[in-house]
């Protein structure tokens, strides 16, 4: 109907279509209209655990935590099997294999996730006992055979620490090396182009830096990346900046120039710059004013009566 | 050669004092070695001063160097000419050192080669804020004073068009307004600067000041000035008389006249003064401004007119304006046209080095980091090689 192919219509396409057809101004994602499988929207509930005659289905019903104990029972059974297998192997003379499955990219389920899986409440003690059992199973020489079972209770952690790619130097018509960087601070956005073989001249929005930033504090901010790398009189810079006020524009240009200077400098110095805080985006923004208060934090004058 | 030897002799005693605290012989030896290195370095550093104190002999060789003016001469030649930060610096350092820069040398060349039979040439010094226009003017004034010219130095014409408490109607011309305070202040300083001329120049006309006071023909100009100082009411008219007499007698050739006006754009701008009926005053209604405008016209010969544009004290002009046509406006530009423009810009690298070493030598930069190369680079970056910014930065250090 909308020109889409019904054969290859995925859940993502459904979400996009619903967001287009029923636009909503609500802030909470969960309050907006959605079209998903009912099991995704409504959480699983426990069905009734006993039959018509009142007799419970599960043999561990009267323990109170039937799924937890049955899980422990199952896992322990697997552990015993693995130990038996290991004894058989050592009796036959094969050396035990020592392989660690524990890749750094996986973690055990959290208590909340386990509760969701078992549909019943656990205590911290129960949870820790279960995790200890799983780890013991993993430590065993032949524990890796039960990988499939253990995968049910482990999750992969998303890869952290994406390596930041430093762009290589570009060369303009005269053969002078230059590099670009972008920065922002509060509402100011700045782009800086740093040229090599310079004399320390800085141009901002077509105007000399002395005229654009008459205040010393702003010029000190611009000086900081160059002074840190001991390259004060060696580079020329041409920047454009918009938005924000005088101090945030200076901060934005500082970040942009530090990012641009990364290309001229060794990796060790880039690490020093990062530790000095030159390459970190400053996330501070103006805090929202709340109703019932005069400002973001300031309350109205308190009157005793 | 002699200069570098002088530099060595000048600096060794200081180094000895500094290094005498070393205890061990090894340290002493190493300090001697470093002394040699330092002497070699400082021999080249001593080239920020020159002993040539007569501006007439300043040449390109002296460019970037500081020359000192004896304090007595400062009081005699510049009773009111120097900018106040520089006056404070003179008091602090106990010496008045001016840097020889290219615009001033250019002006000297023009002054030396100009013929005084032709009408006076007008020079307009312009440039961005804080680049040294007033100091260049003071350099020229010093040169002319040494040469024996009569110097008519108006330190800041903006003072005459704003902040005047007393405005009186002129007795000479009903249309115009007098400013007794400013006029008497200027007369006092003029008298200090040009004592001997006031005795030599004689009036050519009789001037009646009031019912019982008058100056006869042939009396020395000093009397007119005394009259203006004694009777403050007539001070502005006294100024007018002085200017007229000097202008009339200049072409006779007994003396050369230099008209040095700082902030000449005040003469053609607007004023912040108001008459009693709250109507705004235009500059030509002020006696002082009217007479000064006549001086700045090039209808006389036997001298030169050197003026400076200034945005700092100007009224109703944006702070980014520094070009002649921006600051003078149409009227002023046409009045001053034709003139020779002289551009003054920020310090060149050598001039910056010179100023930096001068401050170091005077022990004005106390911070330890200020002595290092990185400190120097930082100062250069932060001041943008602007003389005023550098002077203000170096203050707290």
XYZ file of C-alpha atoms in Angstrom:
702
model
C 0.000 0.000 0.000
C 2.808 2.397 0.770
C 4.975 1.208 -2.054
C 6.865 -1.165 0.254
C 7.589 -4.784 -0.455
C 5.496 -6.964 1.913
C 7.968 -9.846 1.601
C 10.858 -7.905 3.181
C 8.960 -5.785 5.689
C 10.853 -5.964 8.988
C 9.941 -4.759 12.449
C 12.104 -1.660 11.927
C 10.092 -0.707 8.867
C 6.892 -1.185 10.862
C 8.218 1.128 13.569
C 9.104 3.797 11.031
C 5.734 3.540 9.341
C 3.834 3.846 12.622
C 5.936 6.838 13.669
C 5.091 8.463 10.334
C 1.383 7.673 10.333
C 0.761 8.472 14.003
C 3.109 11.307 14.874
C 3.251 11.922 18.586
C 4.669 14.793 20.599
C 5.004 12.769 23.784
C 8.430 12.687 25.345
C 8.341 9.170 26.741
C 9.082 6.564 24.097
C 6.928 4.023 25.847
C 3.837 6.221 25.642
C 3.931 6.596 21.869
C 1.834 4.378 19.560
C 3.598 1.139 18.710
C 2.782 -1.973 16.725
C 4.633 -4.967 17.995
C 4.031 -8.605 18.866
C 1.996 -8.755 22.096
C 4.667 -10.716 23.885
C 7.074 -7.766 23.391
C 4.657 -5.263 24.794
C 3.088 -7.223 27.625
C 5.532 -8.959 29.935
C 5.116 -12.667 30.539
C 2.978 -13.649 33.452
C 3.024 -16.847 35.360
C 0.320 -19.214 34.388
C -1.635 -21.042 37.061
C 0.595 -23.702 38.485
C -2.028 -26.263 39.434
C -4.710 -28.168 37.593
C -8.489 -28.543 38.074
C -8.099 -30.862 40.983
C -5.814 -28.412 42.798
C -2.760 -30.558 42.389
C 0.348 -28.551 41.295
C 2.095 -29.540 38.088
C 5.689 -29.051 39.232
C 7.098 -31.375 41.875
C 8.909 -28.522 43.604
C 5.835 -26.271 43.831
C 5.684 -26.389 47.609
C 9.272 -25.064 47.959
C 7.922 -21.682 46.950
C 10.646 -21.000 44.384
C 10.030 -23.854 41.996
C 11.779 -22.532 38.885
C 14.854 -21.471 40.853
C 15.288 -24.830 42.560
C 14.602 -26.753 39.384
C 17.253 -24.660 37.616
C 19.774 -25.288 40.402
C 18.927 -28.979 40.254
C 19.482 -29.088 36.488
C 22.734 -27.173 36.612
C 24.087 -29.326 39.398
C 23.174 -32.397 37.388
C 25.225 -31.109 34.476
C 28.115 -30.328 36.814
C 28.089 -33.886 38.155
C 28.012 -35.241 34.613
C 30.991 -33.142 33.673
C 32.913 -34.347 36.741
C 32.045 -37.943 35.922
C 33.225 -37.425 32.370
C 36.465 -35.924 33.611
C 37.055 -38.883 35.928
C 36.466 -41.223 33.013
C 38.959 -39.312 30.893
C 41.665 -39.289 33.538
C 41.030 -43.015 34.132
C 41.592 -43.606 30.417
C 44.737 -41.501 30.542
C 43.770 -38.427 28.503
C 45.127 -35.208 29.991
C 42.438 -32.735 30.979
C 42.017 -29.809 28.599
C 42.296 -26.441 30.123
C 40.439 -23.952 28.027
C 38.992 -20.785 29.307
C 35.789 -19.820 27.651
C 35.580 -16.601 29.487
C 36.065 -14.105 26.698
C 36.145 -10.537 27.949
C 33.131 -9.781 25.757
C 30.581 -11.702 27.782
C 29.022 -11.417 31.186
C 26.561 -13.430 33.255
C 22.905 -12.425 33.459
C 22.086 -9.855 36.096
C 19.668 -10.649 38.896
C 16.885 -8.667 37.184
C 17.365 -10.549 33.949
C 17.357 -13.894 35.751
C 14.176 -12.954 37.573
C 12.574 -12.075 34.258
C 13.632 -15.426 32.847
C 12.357 -17.461 35.800
C 9.257 -15.306 36.396
C 9.732 -15.382 40.107
C 11.519 -13.242 42.664
C 14.999 -14.201 43.806
C 17.055 -13.101 46.736
C 20.617 -11.876 46.388
C 21.898 -14.983 48.137
C 20.075 -17.272 45.690
C 21.407 -15.365 42.744
C 24.995 -15.473 43.971
C 24.716 -19.221 44.618
C 23.529 -19.763 41.054
C 26.334 -17.689 39.557
C 28.889 -19.533 41.689
C 27.563 -22.807 40.369
C 27.850 -21.596 36.761
C 31.397 -20.395 37.312
C 32.356 -23.701 38.898
C 30.955 -25.457 35.857
C 32.973 -23.176 33.610
C 36.190 -23.792 35.542
C 35.993 -27.531 35.070
C 38.235 -28.936 32.335
C 35.372 -30.386 30.323
C 32.924 -27.666 31.274
C 33.161 -26.131 27.834
C 31.156 -28.983 26.440
C 28.109 -27.471 28.023
C 28.630 -24.182 26.217
C 25.176 -24.183 24.780
C 23.636 -24.502 28.217
C 25.859 -21.727 29.622
C 25.128 -19.395 26.715
C 21.541 -19.201 27.915
C 22.825 -17.403 30.990
C 25.468 -15.124 29.480
C 25.299 -11.960 27.449
C 27.790 -10.208 25.251
C 29.033 -6.796 26.262
C 29.119 -4.255 23.479
C 32.662 -3.433 22.386
C 33.954 -0.478 24.338
C 36.696 1.931 23.515
C 36.254 2.614 19.853
C 39.605 3.751 18.655
C 39.418 7.351 17.564
C 40.754 7.728 14.073
C 43.163 10.615 13.644
C 42.941 12.055 10.157
C 46.172 12.361 8.188
C 47.520 15.747 7.110
C 46.200 17.314 3.939
C 48.252 19.508 1.632
C 46.952 22.570 -0.158
C 48.088 24.089 -3.463
C 51.307 25.615 -2.149
C 52.251 22.349 -0.492
C 51.589 23.646 3.002
C 50.248 20.981 5.341
C 46.948 21.753 7.024
C 44.300 19.964 9.005
C 40.735 20.712 10.082
C 38.954 20.255 13.363
C 35.494 20.936 14.715
C 34.490 21.841 18.193
C 31.508 22.984 20.181
C 30.812 24.386 23.586
C 27.362 25.285 24.933
C 25.680 26.648 21.797
C 28.762 27.698 19.880
C 30.000 25.673 16.899
C 33.465 26.243 15.502
C 35.619 24.879 12.712
C 39.339 25.511 12.665
C 41.892 24.998 9.897
C 45.439 24.885 11.212
C 48.244 25.481 8.687
C 51.865 24.500 9.107
C 54.888 26.810 8.609
C 53.065 29.722 10.111
C 53.875 32.674 12.314
C 51.168 32.398 14.930
C 48.595 34.509 13.124
C 44.980 33.685 13.940
C 41.948 34.855 11.961
C 38.424 34.373 13.289
C 35.476 34.916 10.943
C 37.704 37.048 8.746
C 38.789 39.320 11.599
C 42.077 39.358 13.490
C 41.969 37.635 16.845
C 42.815 40.849 18.747
C 39.716 42.525 17.351
C 37.370 39.562 17.702
C 38.411 38.671 21.263
C 39.333 41.893 23.036
C 39.236 40.102 26.391
C 42.491 38.480 27.522
C 40.712 35.418 28.968
C 39.415 34.335 25.552
C 42.842 34.703 23.959
C 44.368 32.628 26.731
C 41.880 29.867 25.899
C 42.994 29.969 22.273
C 46.632 29.896 23.371
C 46.255 26.780 25.521
C 46.505 23.974 22.878
C 49.501 25.589 21.165
C 51.299 26.304 24.392
C 50.730 22.767 25.622
C 52.398 21.366 22.518
C 55.116 24.067 22.487
C 54.044 25.175 19.044
C 53.047 28.769 19.685
C 54.591 30.571 16.742
C 54.635 27.677 14.321
C 51.066 27.451 13.073
C 48.595 29.777 11.411
C 44.920 29.287 12.037
C 41.769 30.325 10.232
C 38.530 29.646 12.096
C 34.835 30.218 11.685
C 32.571 30.262 14.686
C 28.886 30.917 15.225
C 26.440 30.847 18.074
C 26.977 31.144 21.781
C 28.644 34.006 23.596
C 32.212 35.219 23.814
C 33.458 32.642 26.279
C 31.738 29.660 24.657
C 33.027 30.677 21.225
C 36.538 30.753 22.634
C 36.043 27.301 24.175
C 34.644 25.922 20.917
C 37.631 27.213 18.937
C 39.981 25.762 21.526
C 38.456 22.306 21.119
C 38.460 22.604 17.328
C 42.118 23.661 17.193
C 43.143 20.865 19.591
C 41.410 18.323 17.378
C 43.083 19.773 14.309
C 46.511 19.684 15.981
C 46.192 15.948 16.605
C 47.237 15.333 13.004
C 50.509 17.191 13.450
C 51.574 15.446 16.586
C 52.738 11.985 17.819
C 50.311 9.568 19.484
C 51.947 10.005 22.850
C 51.320 13.740 22.730
C 47.725 13.087 21.673
C 47.371 10.989 24.820
C 48.863 13.834 26.871
C 46.405 16.249 25.297
C 43.518 13.944 26.092
C 44.629 13.695 29.699
C 44.998 17.458 29.910
C 41.367 17.735 28.870
C 42.006 19.505 25.596
C 40.170 16.945 23.504
C 37.146 16.415 25.733
C 33.850 17.888 24.739
C 32.521 19.977 27.615
C 28.985 18.642 28.204
C 27.805 21.432 30.481
C 24.719 23.143 29.147
C 22.336 25.660 30.585
C 20.118 23.863 33.098
C 16.386 24.065 32.652
C 14.332 26.401 34.824
C 11.869 24.467 36.941
C 8.336 25.574 37.819
C 7.977 26.764 41.378
C 11.542 28.026 41.385
C 12.973 31.257 40.143
C 15.781 29.661 38.188
C 17.356 26.268 37.745
C 18.409 26.042 41.365
C 17.379 29.326 42.967
C 14.127 29.110 44.890
C 11.799 31.998 45.503
C 12.433 34.084 48.557
C 11.253 32.113 51.559
C 8.805 34.063 53.638
C 8.072 32.808 57.049
C 4.463 33.963 56.932
C 81.864 46.859 17.261
C 82.092 49.407 20.003
C 78.448 48.867 20.751
C 78.844 45.137 21.282
C 81.829 45.691 23.595
C 79.754 48.185 25.509
C 77.074 45.547 25.718
C 79.521 43.046 27.187
C 80.813 45.507 29.745
C 77.304 46.526 30.649
C 76.114 43.005 31.339
C 79.017 41.221 33.037
C 78.654 42.928 36.437
C 75.005 41.844 36.595
C 75.901 38.235 35.835
C 78.684 38.217 38.428
C 76.246 39.323 41.082
C 73.814 36.645 40.090
C 76.328 33.834 39.977
C 78.344 34.741 43.066
C 76.073 32.561 45.159
C 77.368 29.317 43.699
C 79.191 27.266 46.333
C 81.300 24.675 44.570
C 84.109 25.285 42.123
C 82.518 22.987 39.621
C 79.377 25.059 39.647
C 81.492 28.189 39.321
C 83.302 26.802 36.310
C 80.118 25.681 34.681
C 78.592 29.038 35.426
C 81.545 30.763 33.774
C 81.017 28.615 30.728
C 77.355 29.453 30.683
C 78.263 33.066 31.291
C 80.249 33.061 28.082
C 77.318 31.602 26.250
C 75.027 34.103 27.883
C 77.337 37.002 27.139
C 77.356 36.027 23.512
C 73.601 35.847 23.551
C 73.226 39.035 25.531
C 75.670 40.883 23.363
C 73.106 40.589 20.661
C 70.370 41.387 23.166
C 71.899 44.728 24.059
C 70.677 45.993 20.713
C 67.441 47.345 22.065
C 68.979 50.585 23.234
C 70.837 53.253 21.478
C 72.839 56.059 22.921
C 71.840 58.415 20.107
C 69.629 60.852 21.977
C 69.113 63.381 19.258
C 66.186 62.446 17.052
C 67.736 64.359 14.173
C 70.421 61.709 13.847
C 68.090 58.748 14.032
C 68.443 56.608 10.953
C 67.272 53.198 9.795
C 70.133 51.671 11.688
C 68.416 52.726 14.905
C 65.116 51.182 13.981
C 63.609 49.184 16.815
C 65.859 50.636 19.446
C 64.979 52.704 22.474
C 66.566 56.083 23.023
C 66.232 57.957 26.246
C 65.186 61.553 26.790
C 66.662 63.321 29.821
C 63.994 63.972 32.422
C 64.573 67.731 32.399
C 63.915 67.814 28.707
C 60.770 65.769 29.198
C 59.388 68.387 31.542
C 60.366 71.186 29.200
C 59.231 69.717 25.897
C 56.265 67.565 26.951
C 54.392 69.327 29.705
C 51.168 67.823 28.464
C 51.970 65.686 25.458
C 52.682 62.165 26.641
C 49.954 59.558 27.177
C 49.320 58.824 30.856
C 50.468 55.151 30.881
C 53.773 56.351 29.470
C 54.015 59.047 32.097
C 53.541 56.430 34.797
C 56.213 54.328 33.151
C 58.603 57.287 33.225
C 57.985 57.696 36.929
C 58.504 53.971 37.562
C 61.611 53.467 35.480
C 63.056 56.909 36.225
C 63.823 57.352 32.569
C 61.877 58.168 29.441
C 62.690 55.727 26.646
C 61.030 55.945 23.275
C 61.301 53.379 20.528
C 62.505 54.536 17.129
C 60.071 53.160 14.574
C 59.660 53.358 10.856
C 56.738 55.831 10.657
C 58.677 58.371 12.703
C 61.766 57.959 10.546
C 59.608 58.406 7.465
C 58.224 61.644 8.877
C 61.713 62.928 9.676
C 62.779 62.269 6.113
C 59.821 64.216 4.792
C 60.386 67.076 7.211
C 64.039 67.311 6.354
C 63.422 67.319 2.643
C 60.407 69.606 2.530
C 60.882 73.165 1.423
C 59.475 75.783 3.763
C 58.654 78.280 1.098
C 55.759 76.113 0.026
C 52.509 75.852 2.001
C 52.682 73.660 5.076
C 52.296 69.982 4.339
C 49.793 68.049 6.398
C 50.601 64.598 7.688
C 47.952 62.350 9.168
C 49.150 59.469 11.320
C 46.548 56.710 11.434
C 46.376 53.111 12.531
C 44.517 50.699 14.730
C 44.055 51.197 18.430
C 47.138 50.986 20.550
C 49.709 50.826 17.753
C 51.720 53.897 18.745
C 50.298 56.916 16.939
C 50.572 59.290 19.886
C 54.084 58.088 20.659
C 55.105 58.720 17.049
C 53.703 62.222 17.338
C 55.678 62.779 20.547
C 58.818 61.586 18.813
C 58.261 64.142 16.045
C 57.577 66.852 18.628
C 60.850 66.037 20.365
C 62.700 66.189 17.063
C 61.253 69.573 16.220
C 61.895 70.894 19.713
C 65.540 69.873 19.412
C 65.722 71.562 16.036
C 64.424 74.738 17.596
C 60.978 74.895 16.106
C 58.013 76.482 17.786
C 55.828 73.552 18.750
C 52.089 73.991 18.993
C 51.140 70.704 20.651
C 47.508 69.982 21.370
C 47.638 66.728 23.334
C 44.068 65.589 22.736
C 41.581 67.609 20.751
C 38.800 65.375 22.073
C 39.145 67.022 25.485
C 37.855 70.239 23.951
C 34.643 68.765 22.569
C 33.416 66.816 25.555
C 33.025 67.025 29.315
C 33.112 70.781 29.544
C 31.592 72.162 32.714
C 31.709 75.835 31.853
C 30.589 77.067 28.517
C 30.391 80.815 28.152
C 29.211 82.914 25.328
C 32.183 84.453 23.617
C 32.544 88.199 24.090
C 34.301 88.565 20.764
C 31.665 86.852 18.650
C 28.151 86.330 19.932
C 27.645 83.126 17.964
C 30.519 81.250 19.529
C 31.109 79.587 22.872
C 34.165 79.835 25.076
C 35.789 77.192 27.197
C 37.814 78.999 29.837
C 39.130 75.985 31.763
C 40.487 74.022 28.849
C 41.924 77.137 27.247
C 43.772 78.268 30.373
C 45.109 74.764 30.999
C 46.472 74.582 27.486
C 47.956 78.071 27.686
C 49.837 77.142 30.837
C 51.411 74.114 29.197
C 52.131 76.022 26.021
C 53.988 78.594 28.037
C 56.182 75.943 29.716
C 57.050 74.407 26.370
C 57.886 77.513 24.386
C 59.226 80.084 26.844
C 61.800 81.673 24.644
C 59.558 82.139 21.658
C 57.034 84.004 23.698
C 59.615 86.678 24.381
C 60.737 86.951 20.780
C 57.461 87.116 18.922
C 55.816 90.506 18.999
C 52.171 91.279 18.461
C 51.309 93.137 15.305
C 48.026 94.566 16.396
C 46.375 96.052 19.394
C 44.055 93.738 21.323
C 41.432 95.053 23.708
C 40.428 92.610 26.394
C 38.004 94.656 28.375
C 37.351 98.185 29.487
C 40.685 98.685 31.143
C 42.825 95.899 29.744
C 44.492 95.893 26.387
C 47.698 94.737 24.786
C 49.548 97.260 22.662
C 51.137 96.579 19.346
C 54.702 95.338 19.502
C 54.452 93.727 22.936
C 55.858 90.190 23.315
C 53.361 87.345 23.023
C 54.158 86.334 26.579
C 51.972 89.198 27.714
C 49.000 87.855 25.795
C 49.513 84.496 27.420
C 49.771 86.097 30.866
C 46.584 87.981 30.170
C 44.849 84.757 29.238
C 46.069 83.016 32.365
C 45.210 85.909 34.662
C 41.777 86.585 33.262
C 40.340 83.168 32.675
C 37.319 84.632 30.971
C 39.461 85.762 28.095
C 41.549 82.603 27.902
C 39.931 81.257 24.748
C 40.308 84.570 23.001
C 43.937 84.668 24.132
C 44.442 81.291 22.525
C 42.875 82.590 19.343
C 45.175 85.623 19.373
C 48.254 83.501 19.936
C 47.380 81.199 17.082
C 46.659 84.070 14.737
C 49.878 85.875 15.527
C 52.000 82.794 15.141
C 50.402 81.936 11.851
C 50.875 85.433 10.480
C 54.502 85.637 11.479
C 55.547 82.183 10.518
C 56.173 82.919 6.892
C 58.670 85.597 7.788
C 61.100 82.803 8.481
C 62.399 83.692 11.920
C 61.137 80.425 13.302
C 59.609 77.190 12.078
C 56.229 76.150 13.290
C 55.044 72.643 14.021
C 51.340 72.178 14.602
C 50.943 68.830 16.344
C 47.350 67.845 16.975
C 46.425 64.527 18.559
C 42.933 63.315 17.778
C 42.326 65.721 14.915
C 39.085 63.920 14.066
C 37.520 65.697 17.042
C 37.555 68.966 15.130
C 35.030 67.748 12.586
C 32.963 65.248 14.501
C 30.095 65.878 16.875
C 30.319 67.165 20.397
C 28.573 66.016 23.543
C 28.168 69.584 24.733
C 24.808 71.272 24.984
C 23.847 74.878 25.162
C 21.624 76.215 27.916
C 18.550 75.521 25.847
C 19.651 71.874 25.450
C 20.399 72.226 21.776
C 23.544 70.415 20.658
C 26.705 72.358 19.985
C 28.469 71.816 16.716
C 32.260 72.056 16.739
C 32.579 75.284 14.818
C 30.611 77.095 17.493
C 33.488 76.543 19.904
C 36.159 79.243 19.775
C 39.023 76.877 20.408
C 37.953 74.477 17.695
C 37.308 77.288 15.244
C 40.760 78.755 15.723
C 42.440 75.381 15.589
C 40.737 74.591 12.323
C 42.268 77.725 10.875
C 45.702 76.553 11.994
C 45.278 73.190 10.362
C 44.510 74.760 6.992
C 47.485 74.812 4.675
C 47.309 78.456 3.759
C 50.550 79.374 5.527
C 54.134 78.343 4.954
C 57.247 77.859 7.004
C 56.358 74.765 8.951
C 54.461 71.517 9.018
C 51.243 70.135 10.395
C 51.397 66.655 11.908
C 48.126 65.194 13.151
C 46.937 61.919 14.572
C 43.595 60.231 14.257
C 42.295 58.673 17.404
C 39.303 56.440 17.898
C 39.810 56.058 21.636
C 38.469 59.407 22.700
C 36.228 59.952 19.716
C 32.516 60.424 19.974
C 29.901 58.449 18.087
C 32.374 56.412 16.095
C 32.501 52.569 16.079
C 35.490 51.026 17.750
C 36.606 49.203 14.642
C 37.068 52.449 12.703
C 40.637 53.536 12.102
C 40.882 54.731 8.516
C 40.965 58.483 7.789
C 37.707 58.686 5.914
C 35.914 56.696 8.609
C 37.098 58.813 11.504
C 37.232 62.229 9.860
C 33.926 62.035 8.094
C 33.238 63.737 4.810
C 33.676 67.268 6.140
C 36.935 66.584 7.879
C 38.390 64.661 4.998
C 37.654 67.452 2.582
C 39.088 69.994 4.977
C 42.299 68.064 5.461
C 42.639 66.958 1.884
C 45.393 66.876 0.520
C 47.464 65.203 3.213
C 50.161 62.575 3.475
C 48.872 59.508 5.318
C 51.300 57.674 7.541
C 50.285 54.209 8.702
C 51.373 52.926 12.080
C 50.952 49.208 12.649
C 51.680 46.642 15.332
C 55.213 45.703 16.311
C 57.271 43.779 13.814
C 59.103 40.738 15.249
C 62.302 42.753 15.809
C 60.431 45.606 17.468
C 58.618 43.135 19.693
C 61.921 41.571 20.731
C 63.304 44.994 21.459
C 60.394 46.002 23.646
C 60.462 42.657 25.435
C 64.144 42.962 26.219
C 63.663 46.531 27.362
C 61.071 45.392 29.890
C 63.343 42.577 31.007
C 66.242 44.948 31.368
C 64.192 47.333 33.460
C 63.136 44.329 35.583
C 59.527 45.079 34.812
C 58.745 41.424 33.997
C 59.189 39.763 37.366
C 57.614 36.378 36.627
C 60.239 33.623 36.203
C 58.483 32.169 33.207
C 58.502 35.542 31.494
C 62.244 35.245 30.965
C 62.019 31.992 29.043
C 61.509 31.647 25.329
C 58.091 30.085 25.927
C 57.102 33.068 28.042
C 58.146 35.382 25.263
C 56.117 33.436 22.724
C 53.139 33.474 25.051
C 53.412 37.242 25.450
C 53.666 37.689 21.718
C 50.595 35.530 21.111
C 48.464 37.109 23.794
C 49.344 40.695 22.921
C 49.168 40.095 19.169
C 52.278 42.308 18.866
C 50.110 45.300 19.791
C 52.119 47.810 21.817
C 49.296 48.817 24.142
C 48.254 45.211 24.821
C 51.851 44.280 25.549
C 52.232 47.165 27.925
C 49.043 46.231 29.763
C 49.976 42.533 29.874
C 53.439 43.226 31.212
C 52.054 45.330 34.033
C 50.864 42.595 36.378
C 53.730 40.245 35.524
